[in-house]
Coordinates of N, CA and C in Angstrom, one line a residue:
K1 N 104.5 47.1 202.8 CA 105.4 46.5 201.8 C 106.8 47.2 202.0
R2 N 107.8 46.2 202.1 CA 109.2 46.8 202.3 C 109.8 47.1 200.9
R3 N 110.6 48.1 200.9 CA 111.2 48.5 199.6 C 112.6 49.0 199.9
R4 N 113.4 48.9 198.9 CA 114.7 49.6 198.8 C 114.6 50.8 198.1
C5 N 115.2 51.9 198.7 CA 115.1 53.2 198.0 C 116.3 53.3 197.2
R6 N 116.2 53.9 196.0 CA 117.4 54.1 195.1 C 117.6 55.6 195.1
L7 N 118.9 56.0 195.3 CA 119.3 57.4 195.3 C 120.1 57.5 194.0
I8 N 119.6 58.4 193.2 CA 120.2 58.6 191.8 C 121.0 59.9 191.9
Q9 N 122.3 59.8 191.5 CA 123.2 61.0 191.5 C 123.8 61.1 190.1
R10 N 124.1 62.3 189.7 CA 124.8 62.5 188.5 C 126.3 62.8 188.8
K11 N 127.1 62.1 188.3 CA 128.6 62.3 188.5 C 129.3 62.4 187.1
R12 N 129.7 63.5 186.8 CA 130.5 63.7 185.5 C 129.7 63.1 184.3
G13 N 128.5 63.4 184.3 CA 127.6 63.0 183.2 C 127.1 61.6 183.3
K14 N 127.6 60.8 184.2 CA 127.1 59.4 184.4 C 126.0 59.4 185.5
T15 N 125.1 58.5 185.4 CA 124.2 58.3 186.5 C 124.6 57.2 187.4
V16 N 124.7 57.4 188.6 CA 125.2 56.5 189.6 C 123.9 56.2 190.6
M17 N 123.6 54.9 190.7 CA 122.5 54.5 191.5 C 123.1 53.9 192.8
R18 N 122.6 54.3 193.9 CA 123.0 53.7 195.2 C 121.7 53.3 196.0
D19 N 121.8 52.2 196.6 CA 120.7 51.7 197.4 C 120.8 52.4 198.9
K20 N 119.6 52.7 199.3 CA 119.4 53.2 200.7 C 118.3 52.5 201.4
I21 N 118.4 52.4 202.7 CA 117.3 51.9 203.5 C 116.9 52.8 204.6
K22 N 115.6 52.8 204.9 CA 115.0 53.6 205.8 C 115.0 52.8 207.2
I23 N 115.7 53.4 208.3 CA 115.8 52.7 209.4 C 115.3 53.5 210.7
L24 N 115.3 53.0 211.8 CA 115.1 53.6 213.0 C 116.3 53.5 214.0
V25 N 116.9 54.7 214.2 CA 118.1 54.7 215.0 C 117.8 55.0 216.4
V26 N 118.4 54.2 217.3 CA 118.1 54.4 218.7 C 119.4 54.6 219.5
E27 N 119.6 55.8 220.0 CA 120.8 56.1 220.7 C 120.4 56.2 222.2
P28 N 121.5 55.9 223.1 CA 121.2 56.0 224.5 C 120.7 57.4 225.0
M29 N 119.7 57.3 225.8 CA 119.1 58.5 226.4 C 118.6 59.6 225.4
K30 N 118.3 59.2 224.2 CA 117.7 60.1 223.2 C 116.5 59.5 222.5
P31 N 115.6 60.3 222.0 CA 114.4 59.7 221.3 C 114.9 59.1 220.0
C32 N 114.1 58.2 219.5 CA 114.4 57.4 218.3 C 114.4 58.4 217.1
E33 N 115.2 58.1 216.1 CA 115.2 58.9 214.9 C 115.2 58.1 213.6
V34 N 114.4 58.5 212.7 CA 114.3 57.9 211.4 C 115.3 58.4 210.5
R35 N 116.1 57.5 209.8 CA 117.2 57.9 208.9 C 117.2 57.0 207.7
E36 N 117.7 57.6 206.6 CA 118.0 56.8 205.4 C 119.5 56.7 205.3
I37 N 120.0 55.4 205.3 CA 121.4 55.2 205.2 C 121.7 54.4 204.0
P38 N 123.0 54.4 203.5 CA 123.4 53.6 202.4 C 123.3 52.1 202.8
D39 N 122.9 51.3 202.0 CA 122.7 49.9 202.2 C 124.0 49.2 202.1
T40 N 125.0 49.6 203.0 CA 126.4 49.0 202.9 C 126.8 48.6 204.3
L41 N 127.6 47.7 204.4 CA 128.1 47.2 205.7 C 128.9 48.3 206.4
E42 N 129.7 49.1 205.6 CA 130.4 50.2 206.2 C 129.5 51.3 206.8
A43 N 128.4 51.6 206.2 CA 127.5 52.6 206.8 C 126.9 52.0 208.1
M44 N 126.6 50.8 208.1 CA 126.0 50.1 209.3 C 127.0 50.1 210.4
Q45 N 128.2 49.7 210.1 CA 129.3 49.7 211.1 C 129.6 51.1 211.7
A46 N 129.6 52.1 210.8 CA 129.8 53.4 211.2 C 128.7 53.9 212.3
L47 N 127.5 53.4 211.9 CA 126.4 53.9 212.8 C 126.5 53.3 214.2
V48 N 126.9 52.0 214.3 CA 126.9 51.4 215.6 C 128.3 51.5 216.3
G49 N 129.3 51.9 215.5 CA 130.6 52.1 216.0 C 131.5 50.9 216.1
G50 N 131.3 49.9 215.2 CA 132.1 48.7 215.2 C 131.4 47.6 214.4
Y51 N 131.9 46.4 214.6 CA 131.3 45.2 214.0 C 129.8 45.1 214.4
I52 N 129.0 44.7 213.4 CA 127.5 44.7 213.6 C 127.1 43.2 214.0
Q53 N 126.1 43.2 214.9 CA 125.4 42.0 215.2 C 123.9 42.2 215.1
A54 N 123.3 41.3 214.4 CA 121.8 41.4 214.4 C 121.1 40.5 215.3
V55 N 120.1 41.0 215.9 CA 119.3 40.3 216.9 C 117.9 40.3 216.4
Y56 N 117.2 39.2 216.6 CA 115.8 39.1 216.1 C 114.9 38.9 217.2
P57 N 114.5 39.9 218.0 CA 113.6 39.7 219.2 C 112.2 39.7 219.0
F58 N 111.8 40.0 217.7 CA 110.3 40.1 217.4 C 109.9 39.0 216.6
Q59 N 108.5 38.8 216.6 CA 108.0 37.8 215.7 C 107.9 38.2 214.2
E60 N 107.8 39.5 214.0 CA 107.9 39.9 212.6 C 109.4 40.0 212.2
E61 N 109.5 40.2 210.9 CA 110.8 40.2 210.3 C 111.5 41.6 210.4
V62 N 111.9 41.9 211.6 CA 112.6 43.1 212.1 C 113.8 42.8 212.9
A63 N 114.9 43.4 212.5 CA 116.2 43.1 213.3 C 116.6 44.3 214.1
V64 N 117.2 44.1 215.2 CA 118.0 45.1 216.0 C 119.3 44.9 215.7
I65 N 120.0 45.9 215.1 CA 121.4 45.8 214.7 C 122.2 46.6 215.6
C66 N 123.2 46.0 216.3 CA 124.0 46.7 217.3 C 125.4 46.4 217.2
N67 N 126.3 47.0 218.0 CA 127.7 46.7 218.1 C 127.9 45.4 218.7
E68 N 128.5 44.5 218.0 CA 128.8 43.2 218.5 C 129.6 43.1 219.8
E69 N 130.4 44.1 220.0 CA 131.3 44.1 221.3 C 130.7 45.2 222.2
G70 N 129.5 45.7 222.1 CA 129.0 46.8 222.8 C 129.2 46.7 224.4
R71 N 128.9 45.5 224.9 CA 129.0 45.3 226.3 C 130.5 45.2 226.8
N72 N 131.3 44.5 225.9 CA 132.7 44.4 226.3 C 133.5 45.8 226.2
L73 N 133.0 46.6 225.3 CA 133.6 47.9 225.2 C 133.0 49.0 226.2
D74 N 132.1 48.5 227.1 CA 131.5 49.4 228.1 C 130.8 50.5 227.4
L75 N 130.1 50.3 226.3 CA 129.3 51.2 225.7 C 128.1 51.5 226.7
P76 N 127.5 52.7 226.6 CA 126.4 52.9 227.6 C 125.2 52.0 227.4
Y77 N 124.5 51.7 228.5 CA 123.2 50.9 228.3 C 122.3 51.8 227.5
N78 N 121.5 51.1 226.7 CA 120.6 51.7 225.8 C 119.1 51.4 226.2
R79 N 118.6 50.4 225.5 CA 117.2 49.9 225.7 C 117.2 48.4 226.0
P80 N 116.1 48.0 226.7 CA 116.0 46.6 227.0 C 115.3 45.8 225.8
L81 N 115.7 44.6 225.8 CA 115.0 43.7 224.8 C 114.0 42.9 225.8
M82 N 112.7 42.9 225.3 CA 111.7 42.4 226.2 C 111.1 41.1 225.6
D83 N 110.6 40.1 226.5 CA 109.9 39.0 226.0 C 108.5 39.3 225.7
E84 N 107.7 38.2 225.4 CA 106.4 38.4 225.0 C 105.5 39.0 226.1
S85 N 105.8 38.8 227.3 CA 105.1 39.4 228.4 C 105.5 40.8 228.8
G86 N 106.5 41.3 228.1 CA 107.0 42.7 228.4 C 108.1 42.7 229.4
L87 N 108.6 41.6 229.8 CA 109.7 41.6 230.9 C 111.1 41.7 230.1
P88 N 112.0 42.5 230.6 CA 113.3 42.6 230.0 C 114.1 41.3 230.3
Y89 N 114.8 40.9 229.2 CA 115.7 39.8 229.3 C 117.2 40.1 228.9
D90 N 117.4 41.2 228.3 CA 118.7 41.7 228.0 C 118.6 43.2 227.7
I91 N 119.9 43.8 227.7 CA 120.0 45.2 227.5 C 120.9 45.4 226.3
V92 N 120.6 46.2 225.3 CA 121.4 46.6 224.3 C 122.3 47.7 224.7
C93 N 123.6 47.6 224.5 CA 124.6 48.6 224.8 C 125.0 49.4 223.6
G94 N 125.1 50.7 223.7 CA 125.5 51.5 222.6 C 124.3 51.8 221.6
T95 N 124.7 52.6 220.6 CA 123.7 52.9 219.5 C 123.3 51.7 218.7
F96 N 122.0 51.5 218.5 CA 121.6 50.5 217.6 C 120.6 51.0 216.6
F97 N 120.3 50.1 215.6 CA 119.2 50.6 214.6 C 118.3 49.4 214.3
M98 N 117.2 49.7 213.8 CA 116.2 48.7 213.4 C 116.0 48.7 212.0
A99 N 115.9 47.5 211.4 CA 115.7 47.4 210.0 C 114.8 46.3 209.7
G100 N 114.1 46.3 208.6 CA 113.3 45.2 208.2 C 114.3 44.1 207.7
V101 N 113.8 42.9 207.5 CA 114.6 41.8 207.0 C 113.8 41.0 205.9
S102 N 114.6 40.8 204.8 CA 114.0 40.1 203.7 C 115.1 39.1 203.2
G103 N 114.9 37.9 203.5 CA 115.9 36.8 203.2 C 117.1 37.1 204.0
E104 N 118.3 37.3 203.4 CA 119.5 37.6 204.2 C 119.9 39.1 204.1
H105 N 118.9 40.0 203.7 CA 119.2 41.4 203.5 C 118.4 42.2 204.5
F106 N 119.0 43.3 204.9 CA 118.2 44.3 205.6 C 117.5 45.2 204.6
V107 N 116.3 45.6 205.0 CA 115.5 46.4 204.0 C 114.9 47.5 204.8
S108 N 114.2 48.4 204.2 CA 113.5 49.5 204.8 C 112.4 49.0 205.7
L109 N 112.2 49.7 206.8 CA 111.0 49.5 207.7 C 109.8 50.1 207.0
T110 N 108.7 49.6 207.3 CA 107.4 50.2 206.8 C 107.1 51.4 207.7
E111 N 106.2 52.2 207.3 CA 105.8 53.3 208.1 C 105.1 52.8 209.4
E112 N 104.4 51.7 209.3 CA 103.7 51.2 210.5 C 104.7 50.6 211.5
Q113 N 105.7 49.9 211.0 CA 106.8 49.5 211.9 C 107.6 50.6 212.5
I114 N 107.9 51.6 211.8 CA 108.6 52.7 212.3 C 107.8 53.4 213.5
Q115 N 106.5 53.6 213.3 CA 105.7 54.2 214.3 C 105.6 53.2 215.6
R116 N 105.4 51.9 215.3 CA 105.3 50.9 216.4 C 106.6 50.9 217.3
Y117 N 107.7 50.8 216.6 CA 109.0 50.7 217.4 C 109.4 52.0 218.0
K118 N 109.1 53.1 217.3 CA 109.3 54.4 217.8 C 108.5 54.6 219.1
D119 N 107.2 54.3 219.1 CA 106.5 54.3 220.3 C 107.0 53.5 221.4
L120 N 107.4 52.3 221.0 CA 108.0 51.4 222.1 C 109.3 51.9 222.7
Y121 N 110.2 52.3 221.9 CA 111.6 52.6 222.4 C 111.7 54.1 222.8
D122 N 110.8 54.9 222.4 CA 110.8 56.4 222.9 C 110.3 56.4 224.4
N123 N 109.5 55.3 224.8 CA 108.9 55.3 226.1 C 109.6 54.4 227.1
V124 N 110.8 53.8 226.6 CA 111.5 52.8 227.5 C 112.9 53.1 227.4
M125 N 113.5 53.7 228.4 CA 115.0 54.0 228.4 C 115.6 53.4 229.7
I126 N 116.8 53.1 229.6 CA 117.7 52.6 230.7 C 118.4 53.9 231.3
V127 N 118.1 54.2 232.4 CA 118.8 55.4 233.1 C 119.8 54.8 234.0
T128 N 121.1 55.3 233.8 CA 122.1 54.7 234.7 C 122.8 56.0 235.3
A129 N 123.3 55.8 236.5 CA 124.0 56.7 237.2 C 125.3 56.1 237.7
V130 N 126.4 56.9 237.7 CA 127.6 56.4 238.2 C 127.8 57.1 239.6
K131 N 128.0 56.2 240.6 CA 128.1 56.8 242.0 C 129.7 57.1 242.1
E132 N 130.0 58.3 242.4 CA 131.4 58.6 242.6 C 131.9 58.0 243.9
Q133 N 133.0 57.4 243.9 CA 133.6 56.8 245.1 C 134.5 57.8 245.7
P134 N 134.5 58.0 247.0 CA 135.5 58.9 247.6 C 136.9 58.3 247.3
P135 N 137.8 59.1 247.2 CA 139.3 58.7 247.0 C 139.6 57.7 248.1
Q136 N 140.2 56.6 247.7 CA 140.7 55.6 248.7 C 142.0 56.1 249.3
E137 N 142.2 56.1 250.6 CA 143.5 56.4 251.2 C 144.3 55.2 251.3
M138 N 145.5 55.3 250.9 CA 146.4 54.2 251.0 C 146.8 54.0 252.5
P139 N 146.7 52.8 253.0 CA 147.0 52.6 254.4 C 148.5 52.9 254.6
A140 N 148.7 53.6 255.7 CA 150.0 54.0 256.1 C 150.9 52.8 256.4
E141 N 152.1 52.8 255.9 CA 153.0 51.7 256.2 C 153.2 51.6 257.6
K142 N 153.3 50.4 258.0 CA 153.5 50.2 259.5 C 155.0 50.5 259.7
K143 N 155.1 51.4 260.7 CA 156.5 51.8 261.1 C 157.3 50.5 261.6
K144 N 158.4 50.4 261.1 CA 159.3 49.3 261.6 C 160.0 49.7 262.8
K145 N 160.0 48.8 263.7 CA 160.8 49.1 265.0 C 162.2 48.8 264.7
P146 N 163.0 49.6 265.2 CA 164.5 49.2 265.0 C 164.7 48.0 265.8
K147 N 165.5 47.1 265.2 CA 165.7 45.8 265.8 C 166.7 46.0 266.9
S148 N 166.4 45.3 268.1 CA 167.3 45.4 269.2 C 168.5 44.5 268.9
R149 N 169.5 44.6 269.7 CA 170.7 43.9 269.5 C 170.5 42.4 269.5
G150 N 169.5 41.9 270.2 CA 169.3 40.5 270.4 C 168.5 39.9 269.3
E151 N 167.8 40.7 268.4 CA 167.0 40.2 267.3 C 167.8 40.3 266.0
R152 N 167.4 39.4 265.1 CA 168.0 39.4 263.8 C 167.0 39.6 262.8

């Protein structure tokens, strides 16, 4: 059962309630991490480092929320998105998180979902290496022959 968590704080004698959701954060080359974040657009954008994009690669109501411009910003490759047969069809770039979906809202993942996707993404990582290129030498300018008196 999905639920929203309420964080109750006391501020100057007043009770302030804030919604939080329990998500699975997936950073490049790191194991997945369970976190509770405020249920706000700002918190989600801060986590992925920009505007968010939700992708729905699973049959159940779970979203992968990533940086909408991750590939264009050359963020590091993170994890593959796979089809039903387990073959990758795309790669998420940059940090992303997973959350449940209820209507048009993101909600906390269940403990079962957390374990299932943690098992999946802790065991599949994209390893990239950058091959250093030797410095390119600039071709030497061709020496110009001095023009003889008959040439112009």
